[in-house]
């Protein structure tokens, strides 16, 4: 089994982590700056604020599969570097348009970055498949998830500070610089293997690659289970995502401002969970990580809906966040282990809109559900979605046990 030291000495992993630090910094500064700027310009207009989410989520449905195909056809290192440079360029264009007095241009920054991320994300998974041994894949995913968890806490603080001290133009400029630094870090990873990619691009069309990707996923039992699992998880997450404030006001009877107390245990749980998962990644099979995360999240969500005391709700939120990294790390590691390198991009491109689409659908009906059903019933239903996901992937755990007993 690989040690954490071996993984951290991997030059590719170090450069990816550095690149993601700059990328996450740029994303959070941009997102918070745009949010505050739009609220300031529109006096808090709900429709204008909602358009930010549209600019962020719409490209997932439109470009995810196409982005996955392109990630499989293009050289992954070169693709990521050029996409980061394109993100920086789009930021520069936004600055020019802002100087012309068209404040609506800030939506363009979010939209362009969201489109490009549909190519960079599957390209990143492809690079992991190329440069990280299979036995280290889960530990590598754990490191990245820990980094994302840290930015879940630091990101809003940094983004708010940047906007309040620098304003919208310098915040956008800082975002562009961060993307340039992210691209610079990726330059230092090992070069792409050009032979296989070049041959396949000449022999196939984009449409044929899409069809081949769908057929590949449908023929792989493990990938079908994982996609259905994430579909169920998306339903559960979408159902309760807009309703967290009502845990405070209705179930606990506290003022809405006390929602901030929920972020403390959640953030701590995310960071601790990421670190613990990294330490255990070499010792526990990814399907068990995934199963444990789904079951504990289901229990935490149900407990959150039933609780009427603050300490119990905070404990439930901590447990949810503690095991949440296990869900994504276990799922991603299984995808890496059971997907051929040539199909990584398309597999990611198919999976992403499934989860995001189910989330958006349930988010659109959660408000209606909250008006007609008790909050504990809604949270119970969300918990059942996670348990359904656990049942879907249960055969993978049974197969692991059967293989170990032989």
mmCIF file of C-alpha atoms in Angstrom, residues 113-335:
data_model
loop_
_atom_site.group_PDB
_atom_site.id
_atom_site.type_symbol
_atom_site.label_atom_id
_atom_site.label_comp_id
_atom_site.label_asym_id
_atom_site.label_seq_id
_atom_site.Cartn_x
_atom_site.Cartn_y
_atom_site.Cartn_z
ATOM 1 C CA UNK A 113 -15.577 29.963 -16.518
ATOM 2 C CA UNK A 114 -18.438 27.469 -16.144
ATOM 3 C CA UNK A 115 -18.183 26.475 -19.814
ATOM 4 C CA UNK A 116 -14.420 25.989 -19.628
ATOM 5 C CA UNK A 117 -14.718 23.977 -16.398
ATOM 6 C CA UNK A 118 -16.742 21.361 -18.304
ATOM 7 C CA UNK A 119 -13.533 20.642 -20.222
ATOM 8 C CA UNK A 120 -10.935 21.135 -17.479
ATOM 9 C CA UNK A 121 -12.637 18.881 -14.908
ATOM 10 C CA UNK A 122 -12.674 15.708 -17.048
ATOM 11 C CA UNK A 123 -9.212 16.617 -18.340
ATOM 12 C CA UNK A 124 -8.021 16.749 -14.731
ATOM 13 C CA UNK A 125 -9.404 13.264 -14.068
ATOM 14 C CA UNK A 126 -7.691 12.066 -17.230
ATOM 15 C CA UNK A 127 -4.372 13.437 -15.966
ATOM 16 C CA UNK A 128 -4.880 11.650 -12.658
ATOM 17 C CA UNK A 129 -5.438 8.406 -14.539
ATOM 18 C CA UNK A 130 -2.226 8.980 -16.512
ATOM 19 C CA UNK A 131 0.117 10.100 -13.737
ATOM 20 C CA UNK A 132 -1.187 8.585 -10.474
ATOM 21 C CA UNK A 133 -1.014 4.791 -9.952
ATOM 22 C CA UNK A 134 -4.393 3.134 -9.351
ATOM 23 C CA UNK A 135 -3.463 2.236 -5.771
ATOM 24 C CA UNK A 136 -2.811 5.934 -5.031
ATOM 25 C CA UNK A 137 -5.891 7.302 -6.820
ATOM 26 C CA UNK A 138 -8.107 7.389 -3.717
ATOM 27 C CA UNK A 139 -5.449 9.138 -1.621
ATOM 28 C CA UNK A 140 -4.926 11.683 -4.409
ATOM 29 C CA UNK A 141 -8.646 12.408 -4.599
ATOM 30 C CA UNK A 142 -8.635 12.812 -0.795
ATOM 31 C CA UNK A 143 -5.939 15.477 -0.994
ATOM 32 C CA UNK A 144 -7.933 17.440 -3.565
ATOM 33 C CA UNK A 145 -11.157 17.082 -1.569
ATOM 34 C CA UNK A 146 -9.379 18.365 1.561
ATOM 35 C CA UNK A 147 -8.210 21.400 -0.402
ATOM 36 C CA UNK A 148 -11.764 22.077 -1.612
ATOM 37 C CA UNK A 149 -13.046 21.698 1.974
ATOM 38 C CA UNK A 150 -10.554 24.273 3.246
ATOM 39 C CA UNK A 151 -11.703 26.733 0.601
ATOM 40 C CA UNK A 152 -15.333 26.103 1.576
ATOM 41 C CA UNK A 153 -14.401 27.940 4.786
ATOM 42 C CA UNK A 154 -11.721 30.345 3.588
ATOM 43 C CA UNK A 155 -13.300 31.104 0.190
ATOM 44 C CA UNK A 156 -16.238 33.214 1.396
ATOM 45 C CA UNK A 157 -13.936 35.093 3.799
ATOM 46 C CA UNK A 158 -11.348 35.835 1.094
ATOM 47 C CA UNK A 159 -13.985 36.733 -1.495
ATOM 48 C CA UNK A 160 -15.806 39.100 0.856
ATOM 49 C CA UNK A 161 -12.537 40.733 1.969
ATOM 50 C CA UNK A 162 -11.402 41.192 -1.644
ATOM 51 C CA UNK A 163 -14.639 42.910 -2.697
ATOM 52 C CA UNK A 164 -14.837 45.143 0.382
ATOM 53 C CA UNK A 165 -11.222 46.293 0.091
ATOM 54 C CA UNK A 166 -10.580 46.210 -3.656
ATOM 55 C CA UNK A 167 -13.985 46.704 -5.296
ATOM 56 C CA UNK A 168 -15.298 44.866 -8.336
ATOM 57 C CA UNK A 169 -12.620 45.809 -10.878
ATOM 58 C CA UNK A 170 -9.583 44.893 -8.798
ATOM 59 C CA UNK A 171 -11.370 41.746 -7.564
ATOM 60 C CA UNK A 172 -11.938 40.658 -11.168
ATOM 61 C CA UNK A 173 -8.313 41.526 -11.962
ATOM 62 C CA UNK A 174 -7.179 39.382 -9.006
ATOM 63 C CA UNK A 175 -9.301 36.552 -10.394
ATOM 64 C CA UNK A 176 -7.528 36.779 -13.754
ATOM 65 C CA UNK A 177 -4.100 36.756 -12.086
ATOM 66 C CA UNK A 178 -5.091 33.676 -10.062
ATOM 67 C CA UNK A 179 -6.101 31.821 -13.247
ATOM 68 C CA UNK A 180 -2.784 32.760 -14.884
ATOM 69 C CA UNK A 181 -0.878 31.398 -11.873
ATOM 70 C CA UNK A 182 -2.975 28.216 -12.007
ATOM 71 C CA UNK A 183 -2.030 27.730 -15.659
ATOM 72 C CA UNK A 184 1.624 28.411 -14.852
ATOM 73 C CA UNK A 185 1.676 25.665 -12.218
ATOM 74 C CA UNK A 186 0.273 23.133 -14.694
ATOM 75 C CA UNK A 187 3.116 23.865 -17.119
ATOM 76 C CA UNK A 188 5.474 22.000 -14.770
ATOM 77 C CA UNK A 189 3.660 18.641 -14.810
ATOM 78 C CA UNK A 190 4.966 15.836 -17.072
ATOM 79 C CA UNK A 191 4.208 16.272 -20.796
ATOM 80 C CA UNK A 192 1.237 14.687 -22.531
ATOM 81 C CA UNK A 193 1.544 11.429 -24.445
ATOM 82 C CA UNK A 194 0.555 12.645 -27.915
ATOM 83 C CA UNK A 195 0.622 9.421 -29.938
ATOM 84 C CA UNK A 196 -2.591 7.710 -28.841
ATOM 85 C CA UNK A 197 -4.636 10.901 -28.735
ATOM 86 C CA UNK A 198 -3.578 11.961 -32.205
ATOM 87 C CA UNK A 199 -4.455 8.633 -33.782
ATOM 88 C CA UNK A 200 -7.907 8.463 -32.215
ATOM 89 C CA UNK A 201 -8.864 12.038 -33.136
ATOM 90 C CA UNK A 202 -8.116 11.329 -36.793
ATOM 91 C CA UNK A 203 -10.178 8.144 -36.812
ATOM 92 C CA UNK A 204 -13.384 9.271 -35.097
ATOM 93 C CA UNK A 205 -15.887 12.124 -35.112
ATOM 94 C CA UNK A 206 -17.163 14.064 -32.085
ATOM 95 C CA UNK A 207 -20.661 12.620 -32.456
ATOM 96 C CA UNK A 208 -19.344 9.087 -32.682
ATOM 97 C CA UNK A 209 -17.249 9.689 -29.575
ATOM 98 C CA UNK A 210 -20.379 10.816 -27.710
ATOM 99 C CA UNK A 211 -22.288 7.684 -28.711
ATOM 100 C CA UNK A 212 -19.315 5.478 -27.845
ATOM 101 C CA UNK A 213 -19.087 7.121 -24.423
ATOM 102 C CA UNK A 214 -22.756 6.485 -23.648
ATOM 103 C CA UNK A 215 -22.443 2.869 -24.792
ATOM 104 C CA UNK A 216 -19.303 2.423 -22.705
ATOM 105 C CA UNK A 217 -21.032 3.631 -19.531
ATOM 106 C CA UNK A 218 -24.136 1.520 -20.223
ATOM 107 C CA UNK A 219 -22.002 -1.597 -20.689
ATOM 108 C CA UNK A 220 -20.073 -1.091 -17.421
ATOM 109 C CA UNK A 221 -22.122 -2.308 -14.463
ATOM 110 C CA UNK A 222 -19.978 -0.413 -11.948
ATOM 111 C CA UNK A 223 -20.399 2.894 -13.805
ATOM 112 C CA UNK A 224 -24.167 2.369 -14.115
ATOM 113 C CA UNK A 225 -24.411 1.811 -10.355
ATOM 114 C CA UNK A 226 -22.307 4.888 -9.623
ATOM 115 C CA UNK A 227 -24.336 7.111 -11.955
ATOM 116 C CA UNK A 228 -27.625 5.937 -10.434
ATOM 117 C CA UNK A 229 -26.162 6.481 -6.966
ATOM 118 C CA UNK A 230 -25.208 10.069 -7.760
ATOM 119 C CA UNK A 231 -28.624 10.640 -9.307
ATOM 120 C CA UNK A 232 -30.222 9.632 -5.986
ATOM 121 C CA UNK A 233 -27.753 11.797 -4.029
ATOM 122 C CA UNK A 234 -28.581 14.770 -6.267
ATOM 123 C CA UNK A 235 -32.288 14.330 -5.546
ATOM 124 C CA UNK A 236 -31.641 14.357 -1.808
ATOM 125 C CA UNK A 237 -29.275 17.319 -1.862
ATOM 126 C CA UNK A 238 -31.554 19.387 -4.108
ATOM 127 C CA UNK A 239 -34.579 18.753 -1.909
ATOM 128 C CA UNK A 240 -33.031 20.318 1.204
ATOM 129 C CA UNK A 241 -30.417 22.746 -0.183
ATOM 130 C CA UNK A 242 -32.703 25.822 -0.118
ATOM 131 C CA UNK A 243 -34.269 24.919 3.235
ATOM 132 C CA UNK A 244 -31.355 25.136 5.670
ATOM 133 C CA UNK A 245 -32.561 28.481 7.008
ATOM 134 C CA UNK A 246 -35.837 26.867 8.116
ATOM 135 C CA UNK A 247 -33.979 24.443 10.377
ATOM 136 C CA UNK A 248 -33.010 27.539 12.349
ATOM 137 C CA UNK A 249 -36.262 29.482 12.260
ATOM 138 C CA UNK A 250 -38.853 26.668 12.399
ATOM 139 C CA UNK A 251 -37.265 23.634 14.055
ATOM 140 C CA UNK A 252 -35.047 25.535 16.511
ATOM 141 C CA UNK A 253 -37.104 28.728 16.865
ATOM 142 C CA UNK A 254 -34.042 30.958 16.500
ATOM 143 C CA UNK A 255 -33.513 34.128 14.435
ATOM 144 C CA UNK A 256 -32.332 33.656 10.856
ATOM 145 C CA UNK A 257 -28.974 35.271 11.663
ATOM 146 C CA UNK A 258 -28.077 32.204 13.741
ATOM 147 C CA UNK A 259 -27.637 30.254 10.513
ATOM 148 C CA UNK A 260 -23.962 31.211 10.789
ATOM 149 C CA UNK A 261 -23.566 28.738 13.658
ATOM 150 C CA UNK A 262 -24.304 25.882 11.255
ATOM 151 C CA UNK A 263 -21.271 26.763 9.149
ATOM 152 C CA UNK A 264 -18.839 26.175 12.034
ATOM 153 C CA UNK A 265 -19.427 22.431 12.609
ATOM 154 C CA UNK A 266 -19.984 21.893 8.889
ATOM 155 C CA UNK A 267 -16.689 23.492 7.931
ATOM 156 C CA UNK A 268 -14.767 21.658 10.650
ATOM 157 C CA UNK A 269 -16.351 18.381 9.586
ATOM 158 C CA UNK A 270 -15.354 18.930 5.947
ATOM 159 C CA UNK A 271 -11.708 19.586 6.814
ATOM 160 C CA UNK A 272 -11.384 16.785 9.385
ATOM 161 C CA UNK A 273 -13.217 14.384 7.072
ATOM 162 C CA UNK A 274 -10.887 15.177 4.196
ATOM 163 C CA UNK A 275 -7.771 14.653 6.335
ATOM 164 C CA UNK A 276 -9.055 11.412 7.892
ATOM 165 C CA UNK A 277 -10.112 10.070 4.501
ATOM 166 C CA UNK A 278 -6.652 10.809 3.108
ATOM 167 C CA UNK A 279 -5.008 8.962 6.009
ATOM 168 C CA UNK A 280 -7.268 5.926 5.555
ATOM 169 C CA UNK A 281 -7.375 5.930 1.763
ATOM 170 C CA UNK A 282 -4.752 3.201 1.410
ATOM 171 C CA UNK A 283 -6.462 0.944 3.961
ATOM 172 C CA UNK A 284 -10.152 1.049 3.020
ATOM 173 C CA UNK A 285 -11.652 0.108 -0.343
ATOM 174 C CA UNK A 286 -13.404 3.023 -2.131
ATOM 175 C CA UNK A 287 -16.780 1.231 -2.227
ATOM 176 C CA UNK A 288 -16.756 1.041 1.572
ATOM 177 C CA UNK A 289 -15.902 4.736 1.794
ATOM 178 C CA UNK A 290 -18.822 5.487 -0.501
ATOM 179 C CA UNK A 291 -21.230 3.262 1.410
ATOM 180 C CA UNK A 292 -20.212 4.657 4.821
ATOM 181 C CA UNK A 293 -20.553 8.228 3.601
ATOM 182 C CA UNK A 294 -24.028 7.622 2.170
ATOM 183 C CA UNK A 295 -25.370 5.900 5.303
ATOM 184 C CA UNK A 296 -23.951 8.481 7.747
ATOM 185 C CA UNK A 297 -25.167 11.380 5.587
ATOM 186 C CA UNK A 298 -28.637 9.823 5.469
ATOM 187 C CA UNK A 299 -28.690 9.555 9.268
ATOM 188 C CA UNK A 300 -27.360 13.102 9.695
ATOM 189 C CA UNK A 301 -29.948 14.587 7.331
ATOM 190 C CA UNK A 302 -32.831 12.767 9.042
ATOM 191 C CA UNK A 303 -31.527 13.819 12.461
ATOM 192 C CA UNK A 304 -31.254 17.454 11.301
ATOM 193 C CA UNK A 305 -34.927 17.425 10.329
ATOM 194 C CA UNK A 306 -36.025 15.873 13.635
ATOM 195 C CA UNK A 307 -33.848 17.938 15.990
ATOM 196 C CA UNK A 308 -35.315 20.817 17.985
ATOM 197 C CA UNK A 309 -32.158 21.714 19.948
ATOM 198 C CA UNK A 310 -29.151 23.601 18.612
ATOM 199 C CA UNK A 311 -26.390 21.277 19.862
ATOM 200 C CA UNK A 312 -28.034 18.224 18.288
ATOM 201 C CA UNK A 313 -28.515 19.980 14.942
ATOM 202 C CA UNK A 314 -24.885 21.136 15.011
ATOM 203 C CA UNK A 315 -23.776 17.568 15.769
ATOM 204 C CA UNK A 316 -25.816 16.261 12.826
ATOM 205 C CA UNK A 317 -24.278 18.875 10.523
ATOM 206 C CA UNK A 318 -20.800 17.908 11.703
ATOM 207 C CA UNK A 319 -21.468 14.218 10.957
ATOM 208 C CA UNK A 320 -22.818 15.055 7.491
ATOM 209 C CA UNK A 321 -19.747 17.116 6.632
ATOM 210 C CA UNK A 322 -17.351 14.614 8.233
ATOM 211 C CA UNK A 323 -18.413 11.792 5.892
ATOM 212 C CA UNK A 324 -19.317 13.892 2.854
ATOM 213 C CA UNK A 325 -15.760 13.740 1.445
ATOM 214 C CA UNK A 326 -15.978 9.934 1.611
ATOM 215 C CA UNK A 327 -18.887 9.994 -0.857
ATOM 216 C CA UNK A 328 -17.108 12.008 -3.527
ATOM 217 C CA UNK A 329 -13.690 10.446 -2.940
ATOM 218 C CA UNK A 330 -15.075 6.892 -3.014
ATOM 219 C CA UNK A 331 -17.108 7.603 -6.135
ATOM 220 C CA UNK A 332 -14.268 9.312 -8.004
ATOM 221 C CA UNK A 333 -11.783 6.607 -7.037
ATOM 222 C CA UNK A 334 -14.126 3.888 -8.318
ATOM 223 C CA UNK A 335 -14.581 5.783 -11.579
#
